[in-house]
């Protein structure tokens, strides 16, 4: 019994770390979907570009982790705002499929460019010195950097949730989700709100990329691999529900790594089995609200 | 030169997709005037209002709000001139609280009423300020929808069937509120099927049929020809 516990505990914490990255990605994805009604397939590439920017800043300019944590999201956010303004905004009034195809296409372009420039091999990003080493949690030792990732993710996700639920800017977002046309008649620039939301979601992906750089290998396809799971999480959490996606991210991160011990062959399948089961039992997701069509 | 009227619509055509709803409609609302649109369901009263605030994109002709071209200008800019709209379905956001709904509009000047003044005018809303918009009764939603554009400081209000489906006591309350708005000098365009109610509050009347103005009446003409009006609009 004690052996099993000792075997599961590290997996549990590993799951928390993966869940932290999933959460940052899925929150951005769900906020973008909730407001823009765009399935942002390029989210994984924005994550990858965030990680690459941090890597390049370090290797070519000697700019360290903490600055990268600010610069990478800023650059990705601004570039994404420009893309939303010039391209994605033209897709709102036509079939959702075009948004999906466009962002998928953009992903292929970005991944192709990064592979062309840097090759497809993964590159290592060294853990920043101030966060290296391990922490004694009392019952186990845990890498200090990974603990930082969990705390940072929880703070950012809760911050996003509070921003949406408790602030005036958040009330604009919720109103725009319900009826954007009417919101314009109250003097609110809804187009700008959509651009800002898209930039914010993309910036969160870049934060996740920077945080993930020292844990995973930095490579052109790191986004694609992780997004397959993140899309499943967003479906499980309930499309558009921030609370649901945060909870689902951590739950599934843990479910995935714990399955690695209990039933290793099924580990990479676990998330999708849960998604399939949930779609049958509760199609609106864990916390999703059934939406009336408008 | 004279100041432009609050609202000046000329030869307006509007479409929902392929369906041509307004056929060269023209009307004006002077500063401080209350003007009623009378007509059956489906003659274009709501379409006119949606065209003015810019919810309906396909418009031809001229819409001027204090002289500004409302077709060429973005909807949020037109709203910022002081145009307030209460849609027929009231447009209360179900996932926002009463208070959040109330303070949603951008306030650009000192013309807006404070929340204290509004709660004095609508004590019910104060009691329910923390409730979600979706939990309000029809009458409360209507009060909130009007309160919301008062908060914004609208000087020209478009009220689409504000009394529809409401109990007499609430209709009376809305009548009182409109009298207060008139005293404040706010210009009002109101779509109304309740002729008795319209006759009490409006200064001028337009009869609308098939997307056009068929008659423009002042107050005396309207009161003198109530029966004719009833027959012609079939309400």
Short mmCIF file of C-alpha atoms in Angstrom, two decimals:
data_model
loop_
_atom_site.label_atom_id
_atom_site.label_comp_id
_atom_site.label_asym_id
_atom_site.label_seq_id
_atom_site.Cartn_x
_atom_site.Cartn_y
_atom_site.Cartn_z
CA UNK A 1 0.00 0.00 0.00
CA UNK A 2 2.76 2.37 1.00
CA UNK A 3 4.73 1.39 -2.09
CA UNK A 4 1.82 2.24 -4.32
CA UNK A 5 1.43 5.59 -2.58
CA UNK A 6 5.12 6.31 -3.02
CA UNK A 7 4.87 5.45 -6.67
CA UNK A 8 1.74 7.50 -7.30
CA UNK A 9 2.75 10.64 -5.46
CA UNK A 10 5.49 11.79 -7.87
CA UNK A 11 3.16 11.04 -10.78
CA UNK A 12 0.49 13.11 -9.13
CA UNK A 13 2.84 16.11 -8.94
CA UNK A 14 4.06 15.54 -12.46
CA UNK A 15 0.41 15.60 -13.48
CA UNK A 16 -0.02 18.92 -11.72
CA UNK A 17 2.85 20.37 -13.74
CA UNK A 18 1.44 19.15 -17.05
CA UNK A 19 -1.97 20.32 -15.90
CA UNK A 20 -0.53 23.80 -15.27
CA UNK A 21 0.61 24.10 -18.87
CA UNK A 22 -2.68 22.64 -20.12
CA UNK A 23 -4.61 25.13 -18.00
CA UNK A 24 -2.84 28.21 -19.40
CA UNK A 25 -3.43 26.97 -22.93
CA UNK A 26 -7.01 25.86 -22.47
CA UNK A 27 -8.07 29.04 -20.66
CA UNK A 28 -6.83 31.18 -23.55
CA UNK A 29 -8.46 28.87 -26.05
CA UNK A 30 -11.79 28.86 -24.25
CA UNK A 31 -11.86 32.65 -23.76
CA UNK A 32 -11.16 33.14 -27.47
CA UNK A 33 -13.81 30.61 -28.45
CA UNK A 34 -16.34 32.05 -26.00
CA UNK A 35 -16.09 35.55 -27.43
CA UNK A 36 -14.86 35.29 -30.99
CA UNK A 37 -16.51 31.95 -31.81
CA UNK A 38 -13.27 30.97 -33.48
CA UNK A 39 -11.67 27.60 -32.78
CA UNK A 40 -8.15 28.94 -32.56
CA UNK A 41 -6.12 26.14 -34.09
CA UNK A 42 -3.04 28.36 -34.15
CA UNK A 43 -2.96 28.35 -30.33
CA UNK A 44 -0.34 25.59 -30.32
CA UNK A 45 1.86 27.55 -32.70
CA UNK A 46 1.51 30.64 -30.49
CA UNK A 47 2.67 28.45 -27.59
CA UNK A 48 5.59 27.19 -29.69
CA UNK A 49 6.56 30.70 -30.81
CA UNK A 50 6.48 31.84 -27.17
CA UNK A 51 8.87 29.05 -26.22
CA UNK A 52 11.13 29.72 -29.23
CA UNK A 53 11.27 33.45 -28.56
CA UNK A 54 12.42 32.77 -25.02
CA UNK A 55 15.02 30.31 -26.30
CA UNK A 56 16.29 32.75 -28.96
CA UNK A 57 16.37 35.66 -26.50
CA UNK A 58 18.56 33.59 -24.23
CA UNK A 59 20.87 32.12 -26.86
CA UNK A 60 21.34 35.16 -29.10
CA UNK A 61 20.85 38.08 -26.75
CA UNK A 62 21.62 36.62 -23.36
CA UNK A 63 18.20 37.75 -22.11
CA UNK A 64 17.12 35.51 -19.27
CA UNK A 65 13.95 33.74 -18.24
CA UNK A 66 12.28 36.55 -16.26
CA UNK A 67 12.52 39.08 -19.06
CA UNK A 68 11.40 36.44 -21.56
CA UNK A 69 8.33 35.84 -19.45
CA UNK A 70 7.38 39.45 -20.25
CA UNK A 71 8.79 39.92 -23.76
CA UNK A 72 7.57 36.68 -25.39
CA UNK A 73 3.87 37.15 -24.46
CA UNK A 74 4.06 40.82 -25.44
CA UNK A 75 5.47 40.04 -28.88
CA UNK A 76 3.08 37.12 -29.50
CA UNK A 77 0.13 39.16 -28.19
CA UNK A 78 0.86 42.15 -30.44
CA UNK A 79 1.50 40.00 -33.51
CA UNK A 80 -1.75 38.11 -32.82
CA UNK A 81 -3.65 41.39 -32.46
CA UNK A 82 -2.40 42.38 -35.90
CA UNK A 83 -3.48 39.02 -37.33
CA UNK A 84 -6.94 39.34 -35.75
CA UNK A 85 -7.39 42.88 -37.05
CA UNK A 86 -6.28 42.18 -40.60
CA UNK A 87 -7.46 38.62 -41.14
CA UNK A 88 -9.47 36.78 -38.49
CA UNK A 89 -11.95 39.68 -38.09
CA UNK A 90 -13.06 39.07 -41.68
CA UNK A 91 -14.23 35.57 -40.77
CA UNK A 92 -16.74 36.36 -38.00
CA UNK A 93 -19.79 36.60 -40.22
CA UNK A 94 -19.20 33.48 -42.25
CA UNK A 95 -19.22 29.77 -41.41
CA UNK A 96 -17.10 28.73 -38.38
CA UNK A 97 -15.26 26.30 -40.63
CA UNK A 98 -13.33 29.16 -42.25
CA UNK A 99 -11.93 30.32 -38.92
CA UNK A 100 -10.82 26.80 -38.19
CA UNK A 101 -9.22 26.36 -41.62
CA UNK A 102 -7.52 29.75 -41.49
CA UNK A 103 -5.95 29.19 -38.07
CA UNK A 104 -4.95 25.65 -39.03
CA UNK A 105 -3.27 27.04 -42.15
CA UNK A 106 -1.48 29.66 -40.11
CA UNK A 107 -0.22 26.90 -37.80
CA UNK A 108 1.24 24.99 -40.73
CA UNK A 109 2.97 28.15 -42.00
CA UNK A 110 4.48 28.97 -38.59
CA UNK A 111 5.61 25.42 -37.92
CA UNK A 112 7.06 25.19 -41.42
CA UNK A 113 8.99 28.42 -41.00
CA UNK A 114 10.44 27.41 -37.65
CA UNK A 115 11.41 24.00 -38.99
CA UNK A 116 13.05 25.66 -41.99
CA UNK A 117 15.00 28.04 -39.80
CA UNK A 118 15.89 25.81 -36.86
CA UNK A 119 15.31 22.20 -37.90
CA UNK A 120 12.90 19.86 -36.19
CA UNK A 121 15.21 18.67 -33.41
CA UNK A 122 14.25 19.77 -29.92
CA UNK A 123 16.46 22.22 -28.10
CA UNK A 124 17.01 22.39 -24.37
CA UNK A 125 16.32 25.56 -22.38
CA UNK A 126 18.23 25.64 -19.13
CA UNK A 127 16.27 26.10 -15.96
CA UNK A 128 16.91 29.63 -14.64
CA UNK A 129 19.41 29.63 -11.83
CA UNK A 130 17.13 31.32 -9.32
CA UNK A 131 14.65 28.44 -9.71
CA UNK A 132 17.06 25.49 -9.95
CA UNK A 133 17.40 22.83 -7.31
CA UNK A 134 14.73 21.04 -5.34
CA UNK A 135 12.28 21.93 -2.61
CA UNK A 136 11.54 19.66 0.32
CA UNK A 137 7.75 19.43 0.52
CA UNK A 138 7.98 17.39 3.75
CA UNK A 139 6.86 14.14 2.18
CA UNK A 140 8.90 14.35 -1.02
CA UNK A 141 11.43 16.42 -2.91
CA UNK A 142 10.19 18.40 -5.86
CA UNK A 143 12.08 20.49 -8.46
CA UNK A 144 11.79 24.13 -7.50
CA UNK A 145 11.18 25.23 -11.10
CA UNK A 146 8.21 22.88 -11.52
CA UNK A 147 6.68 24.11 -8.29
CA UNK A 148 7.03 27.64 -9.66
CA UNK A 149 5.21 26.61 -12.85
CA UNK A 150 2.27 25.24 -10.85
CA UNK A 151 2.02 28.37 -8.70
CA UNK A 152 2.37 30.73 -11.67
CA UNK A 153 -0.30 28.87 -13.62
CA UNK A 154 -2.76 28.81 -10.72
CA UNK A 155 -2.25 32.54 -10.14
CA UNK A 156 -2.69 33.43 -13.82
CA UNK A 157 -5.74 31.19 -14.27
CA UNK A 158 -7.44 32.53 -11.14
CA UNK A 159 -6.54 36.05 -12.21
CA UNK A 160 -8.15 35.48 -15.59
CA UNK A 161 -11.26 34.06 -13.96
CA UNK A 162 -11.54 37.03 -11.59
CA UNK A 163 -10.97 39.44 -14.47
CA UNK A 164 -13.90 37.94 -16.34
CA UNK A 165 -16.28 37.44 -13.43
CA UNK A 166 -15.55 40.41 -11.18
CA UNK A 167 -14.42 43.41 -13.20
CA UNK A 168 -16.06 45.88 -15.52
CA UNK A 169 -13.93 44.75 -18.45
CA UNK A 170 -15.16 41.25 -17.65
CA UNK A 171 -18.78 42.36 -17.72
CA UNK A 172 -18.17 43.69 -21.26
CA UNK A 173 -16.76 40.29 -22.21
CA UNK A 174 -19.73 38.41 -20.78
CA UNK A 175 -22.16 40.83 -22.45
CA UNK A 176 -20.33 40.51 -25.77
CA UNK A 177 -20.60 36.74 -25.43
CA UNK A 178 -24.38 37.00 -25.05
CA UNK A 179 -25.26 39.72 -27.55
CA UNK A 180 -22.41 41.65 -29.17
CA UNK A 181 -24.64 43.66 -31.52
CA UNK A 182 -26.58 45.25 -28.69
CA UNK A 183 -23.40 46.01 -26.75
CA UNK A 184 -22.33 48.39 -29.53
CA UNK A 185 -25.47 50.46 -28.91
CA UNK A 186 -24.12 51.18 -25.41
CA UNK A 187 -21.12 52.93 -26.92
CA UNK A 188 -18.72 50.04 -26.51
CA UNK A 189 -16.21 49.30 -29.24
CA UNK A 190 -16.82 45.57 -29.57
CA UNK A 191 -14.28 45.13 -32.39
CA UNK A 192 -11.54 46.43 -30.13
CA UNK A 193 -12.77 44.14 -27.35
CA UNK A 194 -12.45 41.14 -29.67
CA UNK A 195 -8.93 42.13 -30.73
CA UNK A 196 -7.85 42.58 -27.12
CA UNK A 197 -9.33 39.24 -26.14
CA UNK A 198 -7.58 37.45 -28.96
CA UNK A 199 -4.27 39.09 -28.07
CA UNK A 200 -4.77 38.16 -24.41
CA UNK A 201 -5.47 34.50 -25.20
CA UNK A 202 -2.44 34.32 -27.49
CA UNK A 203 -0.26 36.01 -24.86
CA UNK A 204 -1.33 33.37 -22.31
CA UNK A 205 -0.24 30.69 -24.79
CA UNK A 206 3.14 32.40 -25.07
CA UNK A 207 3.43 32.51 -21.26
CA UNK A 208 2.73 28.77 -21.26
CA UNK A 209 5.41 28.36 -23.95
CA UNK A 210 8.00 30.23 -21.91
CA UNK A 211 7.10 28.26 -18.78
CA UNK A 212 7.22 24.99 -20.71
CA UNK A 213 10.59 25.70 -22.38
CA UNK A 214 12.73 24.41 -19.50
CA UNK A 215 10.47 21.35 -18.99
CA UNK A 216 9.81 20.14 -22.53
CA UNK A 217 12.12 20.36 -25.51
CA UNK A 218 11.76 23.56 -27.55
CA UNK A 219 10.90 22.52 -31.10
CA UNK A 220 8.64 23.54 -34.00
CA UNK A 221 6.07 20.84 -33.29
CA UNK A 222 5.86 21.10 -29.50
CA UNK A 223 2.55 22.95 -29.88
CA UNK A 224 0.83 20.39 -32.08
CA UNK A 225 1.53 17.54 -29.68
CA UNK A 226 0.18 19.35 -26.65
CA UNK A 227 -2.84 20.90 -28.41
CA UNK A 228 -4.37 17.53 -29.18
CA UNK A 229 -4.77 17.03 -25.44
CA UNK A 230 -5.74 20.67 -24.79
CA UNK A 231 -8.59 20.53 -27.29
CA UNK A 232 -9.91 17.43 -25.52
CA UNK A 233 -9.66 19.30 -22.21
CA UNK A 234 -11.62 22.28 -23.52
CA UNK A 235 -14.35 19.93 -24.67
CA UNK A 236 -14.36 18.14 -21.30
CA UNK A 237 -14.43 21.42 -19.35
CA UNK A 238 -17.28 22.77 -21.45
CA UNK A 239 -16.51 25.07 -24.39
CA UNK A 240 -16.42 28.65 -23.17
CA UNK A 241 -16.45 27.83 -19.43
CA UNK A 242 -13.28 29.20 -17.85
CA UNK A 243 -13.86 27.53 -14.49
CA UNK A 244 -14.55 24.20 -16.20
CA UNK A 245 -11.44 24.27 -18.34
CA UNK A 246 -9.18 25.15 -15.41
CA UNK A 247 -10.58 22.25 -13.37
CA UNK A 248 -10.46 19.86 -16.31
CA UNK A 249 -6.85 20.81 -17.12
CA UNK A 250 -5.55 19.85 -13.69
CA UNK A 251 -7.79 16.78 -13.38
CA UNK A 252 -6.71 15.43 -16.74
CA UNK A 253 -3.07 16.30 -16.27
CA UNK A 254 -3.18 14.14 -13.14
CA UNK A 255 -5.35 11.42 -14.70
CA UNK A 256 -2.87 11.13 -17.55
CA UNK A 257 0.26 10.71 -15.41
CA UNK A 258 -1.39 8.46 -12.84
CA UNK A 259 -2.55 6.16 -15.65
CA UNK A 260 1.11 5.85 -16.60
CA UNK A 261 1.66 3.88 -13.38
CA UNK A 262 -1.63 2.05 -13.18
CA UNK A 263 -1.94 1.06 -16.83
CA UNK A 264 1.04 2.39 -18.83
CA UNK A 265 -0.20 1.22 -22.21
CA UNK A 266 -3.31 3.38 -21.90
CA UNK A 267 -1.64 6.56 -20.62
CA UNK A 268 -1.87 8.61 -23.79
CA UNK A 269 -5.38 7.36 -24.39
CA UNK A 270 -6.79 8.23 -20.95
CA UNK A 271 -7.75 11.81 -21.82
CA UNK A 272 -9.65 10.75 -24.91
CA UNK A 273 -11.47 7.91 -23.19
CA UNK A 274 -12.65 10.43 -20.57
CA UNK A 275 -13.66 12.85 -23.30
CA UNK A 276 -15.63 10.20 -25.17
CA UNK A 277 -17.38 9.05 -22.01
CA UNK A 278 -18.24 12.61 -21.04
CA UNK A 279 -19.58 13.46 -24.48
CA UNK A 280 -22.01 10.59 -24.11
CA UNK A 281 -23.05 11.36 -20.53
CA UNK A 282 -22.82 15.17 -20.42
CA UNK A 283 -22.36 16.67 -23.87
CA UNK A 284 -22.18 20.25 -22.59
CA UNK A 285 -18.99 19.43 -20.64
CA UNK A 286 -18.22 19.33 -16.92
CA UNK A 287 -19.21 22.93 -16.24
CA UNK A 288 -20.66 23.99 -19.59
CA UNK A 289 -24.04 25.63 -19.80
CA UNK A 290 -26.43 24.45 -22.42
CA UNK A 291 -26.60 27.29 -24.84
CA UNK A 292 -29.60 28.49 -26.68
CA UNK A 293 -28.86 29.35 -30.27
CA UNK A 294 -28.92 33.00 -31.12
CA UNK B 1 -28.36 78.36 -38.67
CA UNK B 2 -30.84 76.23 -36.78
CA UNK B 3 -29.60 73.25 -34.81
CA UNK B 4 -30.22 69.96 -36.60
CA UNK B 5 -33.13 67.87 -35.24
CA UNK B 6 -32.31 65.04 -32.82
CA UNK B 7 -33.23 62.53 -35.51
CA UNK B 8 -33.78 63.02 -39.22
CA UNK B 9 -34.55 60.00 -41.38
CA UNK B 10 -34.97 60.53 -45.11
CA UNK B 11 -35.99 58.08 -47.81
CA UNK B 12 -34.71 55.11 -45.81
CA UNK B 13 -34.65 51.63 -47.32
CA UNK B 14 -33.61 48.64 -45.22
CA UNK B 15 -33.27 44.93 -45.82
CA UNK B 16 -33.05 41.72 -43.79
CA UNK B 17 -31.06 39.62 -46.19
CA UNK B 18 -33.23 39.49 -49.31
CA UNK B 19 -36.31 40.82 -47.60
CA UNK B 20 -36.91 44.53 -48.29
CA UNK B 21 -38.61 45.91 -45.15
CA UNK B 22 -38.41 49.72 -45.26
CA UNK B 23 -39.45 51.42 -48.51
CA UNK B 24 -38.33 55.03 -48.45
CA UNK B 25 -39.38 55.97 -44.92
CA UNK B 26 -38.90 59.58 -43.80
CA UNK B 27 -39.49 61.18 -40.39
CA UNK B 28 -37.99 63.60 -37.90
CA UNK B 29 -37.82 63.88 -34.13
CA UNK B 30 -37.18 67.42 -32.94
CA UNK B 31 -35.13 68.29 -29.87
CA UNK B 32 -37.18 67.47 -26.76
CA UNK B 33 -40.05 65.99 -28.75
CA UNK B 34 -41.82 62.70 -28.06
CA UNK B 35 -42.84 61.02 -31.29
CA UNK B 36 -44.89 57.82 -31.54
CA UNK B 37 -44.77 55.26 -34.33
CA UNK B 38 -48.15 53.60 -34.76
CA UNK B 39 -48.67 50.47 -36.81
CA UNK B 40 -49.33 46.78 -36.80
CA UNK B 41 -46.69 44.14 -36.14
CA UNK B 42 -44.34 43.67 -39.06
CA UNK B 43 -44.76 47.06 -40.72
CA UNK B 44 -41.16 48.06 -39.97
CA UNK B 45 -41.19 49.92 -36.63
CA UNK B 46 -38.54 47.70 -35.04
CA UNK B 47 -36.57 47.59 -38.28
CA UNK B 48 -36.47 51.39 -38.31
CA UNK B 49 -35.04 51.45 -34.78
CA UNK B 50 -32.51 48.75 -35.55
CA UNK B 51 -31.47 50.69 -38.63
CA UNK B 52 -30.93 53.85 -36.60
CA UNK B 53 -28.71 52.17 -33.98
CA UNK B 54 -26.84 50.20 -36.63
CA UNK B 55 -27.79 46.64 -35.70
CA UNK B 56 -29.21 46.21 -39.20
CA UNK B 57 -26.36 46.54 -41.70
CA UNK B 58 -28.12 46.85 -45.07
CA UNK B 59 -29.46 50.42 -45.24
CA UNK B 60 -29.82 52.99 -47.98
CA UNK B 61 -30.99 56.58 -47.67
CA UNK B 62 -30.14 58.99 -44.91
CA UNK B 63 -30.21 58.72 -41.10
CA UNK B 64 -28.92 61.74 -39.22
CA UNK B 65 -28.56 61.86 -35.45
CA UNK B 66 -27.97 65.51 -34.49
CA UNK B 67 -26.69 65.95 -38.00
CA UNK B 68 -24.20 63.03 -37.85
CA UNK B 69 -24.47 60.40 -40.59
CA UNK B 70 -25.55 57.25 -38.72
CA UNK B 71 -25.08 54.97 -41.73
CA UNK B 72 -21.44 55.89 -42.35
CA UNK B 73 -20.51 56.01 -38.66
CA UNK B 74 -19.77 52.95 -36.52
CA UNK B 75 -22.63 51.98 -34.16
CA UNK B 76 -20.64 52.57 -30.95
CA UNK B 77 -19.73 56.10 -32.13
CA UNK B 78 -23.37 56.93 -32.83
CA UNK B 79 -24.30 55.65 -29.36
CA UNK B 80 -21.63 57.90 -27.89
CA UNK B 81 -23.44 60.94 -29.34
CA UNK B 82 -26.18 60.25 -26.78
CA UNK B 83 -28.43 57.78 -28.56
CA UNK B 84 -30.06 55.20 -26.28
CA UNK B 85 -31.97 52.14 -27.49
CA UNK B 86 -34.39 49.87 -25.65
CA UNK B 87 -35.10 46.90 -27.93
CA UNK B 88 -38.45 45.15 -28.03
CA UNK B 89 -36.97 42.11 -26.28
CA UNK B 90 -35.42 44.52 -23.72
CA UNK B 91 -31.88 43.25 -24.21
CA UNK B 92 -31.13 42.53 -20.56
CA UNK B 93 -27.99 40.40 -20.27
CA UNK B 94 -28.99 37.22 -18.45
CA UNK B 95 -25.49 36.40 -17.20
CA UNK B 96 -24.85 39.87 -15.78
CA UNK B 97 -26.25 41.11 -12.49
CA UNK B 98 -28.81 43.92 -12.42
CA UNK B 99 -26.09 46.31 -11.32
CA UNK B 100 -23.68 45.16 -14.02
CA UNK B 101 -26.42 45.59 -16.62
CA UNK B 102 -27.14 49.08 -15.33
CA UNK B 103 -23.57 50.35 -15.48
CA UNK B 104 -22.73 48.60 -18.74
CA UNK B 105 -23.00 51.66 -21.04
CA UNK B 106 -20.15 54.02 -21.54
CA UNK B 107 -20.90 57.35 -19.83
CA UNK B 108 -19.36 60.19 -21.76
CA UNK B 109 -20.72 63.29 -20.12
CA UNK B 110 -22.31 64.61 -16.95
CA UNK B 111 -25.75 64.09 -18.51
CA UNK B 112 -25.99 60.55 -17.19
CA UNK B 113 -28.05 59.91 -14.06
CA UNK B 114 -26.18 58.54 -11.05
CA UNK B 115 -27.04 55.07 -9.80
CA UNK B 116 -28.48 56.69 -6.66
CA UNK B 117 -30.91 58.80 -8.69
CA UNK B 118 -31.85 55.76 -10.75
CA UNK B 119 -32.48 53.60 -7.71
CA UNK B 120 -34.66 56.37 -6.30
CA UNK B 121 -36.71 56.30 -9.50
CA UNK B 122 -36.81 52.47 -9.62
CA UNK B 123 -36.69 51.17 -6.02
CA UNK B 124 -37.31 47.58 -7.23
CA UNK B 125 -34.03 47.57 -9.08
CA UNK B 126 -32.16 48.58 -5.95
CA UNK B 127 -33.58 45.60 -4.08
CA UNK B 128 -32.60 43.30 -6.91
CA UNK B 129 -29.26 44.81 -7.76
CA UNK B 130 -27.34 41.59 -7.07
CA UNK B 131 -29.76 39.30 -8.96
CA UNK B 132 -28.89 38.05 -12.41
CA UNK B 133 -30.61 39.83 -15.27
CA UNK B 134 -32.16 36.56 -16.39
CA UNK B 135 -34.10 36.27 -13.12
CA UNK B 136 -36.06 39.51 -13.52
CA UNK B 137 -39.74 39.70 -14.43
CA UNK B 138 -40.77 41.31 -17.71
CA UNK B 139 -41.67 44.57 -15.99
CA UNK B 140 -38.41 44.71 -14.07
CA UNK B 141 -36.47 44.01 -17.26
CA UNK B 142 -38.23 46.90 -18.97
CA UNK B 143 -37.43 49.23 -16.05
CA UNK B 144 -33.80 48.12 -16.14
CA UNK B 145 -33.58 48.62 -19.89
CA UNK B 146 -34.82 52.20 -19.52
CA UNK B 147 -32.68 52.80 -16.42
CA UNK B 148 -29.62 51.64 -18.34
CA UNK B 149 -29.91 54.30 -21.04
CA UNK B 150 -30.66 56.92 -18.37
CA UNK B 151 -27.36 55.94 -16.74
CA UNK B 152 -25.67 56.39 -20.12
CA UNK B 153 -27.08 59.90 -20.35
CA UNK B 154 -28.99 59.37 -23.57
CA UNK B 155 -30.55 62.53 -25.03
CA UNK B 156 -32.41 60.68 -27.76
CA UNK B 157 -34.17 57.47 -26.76
CA UNK B 158 -35.63 54.82 -29.02
CA UNK B 159 -38.19 52.77 -27.09
CA UNK B 160 -39.52 49.75 -28.96
CA UNK B 161 -42.93 48.69 -27.58
CA UNK B 162 -42.08 49.43 -23.94
CA UNK B 163 -45.53 48.48 -22.64
CA UNK B 164 -45.95 45.25 -24.58
CA UNK B 165 -47.13 42.36 -22.42
CA UNK B 166 -46.89 44.28 -19.14
CA UNK B 167 -49.43 44.61 -16.33
CA UNK B 168 -51.43 47.89 -16.17
CA UNK B 169 -49.70 49.05 -12.99
CA UNK B 170 -46.31 48.70 -14.68
CA UNK B 171 -47.54 50.42 -17.84
CA UNK B 172 -48.59 53.30 -15.61
CA UNK B 173 -45.15 53.42 -14.01
CA UNK B 174 -43.51 53.52 -17.44
CA UNK B 175 -45.85 56.36 -18.40
CA UNK B 176 -44.72 58.30 -15.32
CA UNK B 177 -41.07 57.69 -16.17
CA UNK B 178 -41.60 58.93 -19.73
CA UNK B 179 -43.23 62.11 -18.37
CA UNK B 180 -40.10 62.67 -16.27
CA UNK B 181 -37.89 62.15 -19.34
CA UNK B 182 -39.98 64.67 -21.29
CA UNK B 183 -39.53 67.23 -18.52
CA UNK B 184 -35.77 66.67 -18.73
CA UNK B 185 -35.95 67.61 -22.41
CA UNK B 186 -35.02 64.18 -23.73
CA UNK B 187 -36.13 63.42 -27.28
CA UNK B 188 -38.05 60.17 -27.61
CA UNK B 189 -39.07 57.96 -30.51
CA UNK B 190 -41.48 55.31 -29.26
CA UNK B 191 -43.08 52.42 -31.12
CA UNK B 192 -46.44 51.70 -29.53
CA UNK B 193 -49.52 49.63 -30.26
CA UNK B 194 -51.37 50.82 -27.19
CA UNK B 195 -53.11 53.89 -28.68
CA UNK B 196 -54.42 55.08 -25.34
CA UNK B 197 -50.92 55.06 -23.90
CA UNK B 198 -49.42 56.70 -27.00
CA UNK B 199 -52.10 59.40 -26.92
CA UNK B 200 -51.14 60.30 -23.34
CA UNK B 201 -47.42 60.73 -23.88
CA UNK B 202 -46.63 61.67 -27.49
CA UNK B 203 -46.51 65.11 -29.12
CA UNK B 204 -46.66 63.84 -32.69
CA UNK B 205 -47.60 60.58 -34.40
CA UNK B 206 -46.55 58.75 -37.52
CA UNK B 207 -48.74 55.99 -38.90
CA UNK B 208 -46.59 53.33 -40.51
CA UNK B 209 -47.64 50.73 -43.04
CA UNK B 210 -45.54 48.45 -45.23
CA UNK B 211 -42.31 50.24 -44.48
CA UNK B 212 -43.58 53.76 -45.22
CA UNK B 213 -45.11 56.66 -43.31
CA UNK B 214 -48.77 56.81 -44.36
CA UNK B 215 -49.78 59.78 -42.21
CA UNK B 216 -48.19 62.31 -39.88
CA UNK B 217 -50.52 63.68 -37.21
CA UNK B 218 -50.12 66.21 -34.46
CA UNK B 219 -51.72 65.64 -31.10
CA UNK B 220 -55.08 67.27 -31.88
CA UNK B 221 -55.41 65.47 -35.20
CA UNK B 222 -54.57 62.19 -33.52
CA UNK B 223 -57.12 62.62 -30.74
CA UNK B 224 -59.78 63.83 -33.19
CA UNK B 225 -59.29 60.88 -35.52
CA UNK B 226 -58.78 58.06 -33.05
CA UNK B 227 -61.35 55.86 -34.74
CA UNK B 228 -59.89 56.43 -38.18
CA UNK B 229 -56.44 55.65 -36.81
CA UNK B 230 -57.71 52.48 -35.20
CA UNK B 231 -59.20 51.32 -38.46
CA UNK B 232 -56.22 52.25 -40.60
CA UNK B 233 -53.64 50.54 -38.42
CA UNK B 234 -55.94 47.76 -37.31
CA UNK B 235 -54.86 47.80 -33.68
#
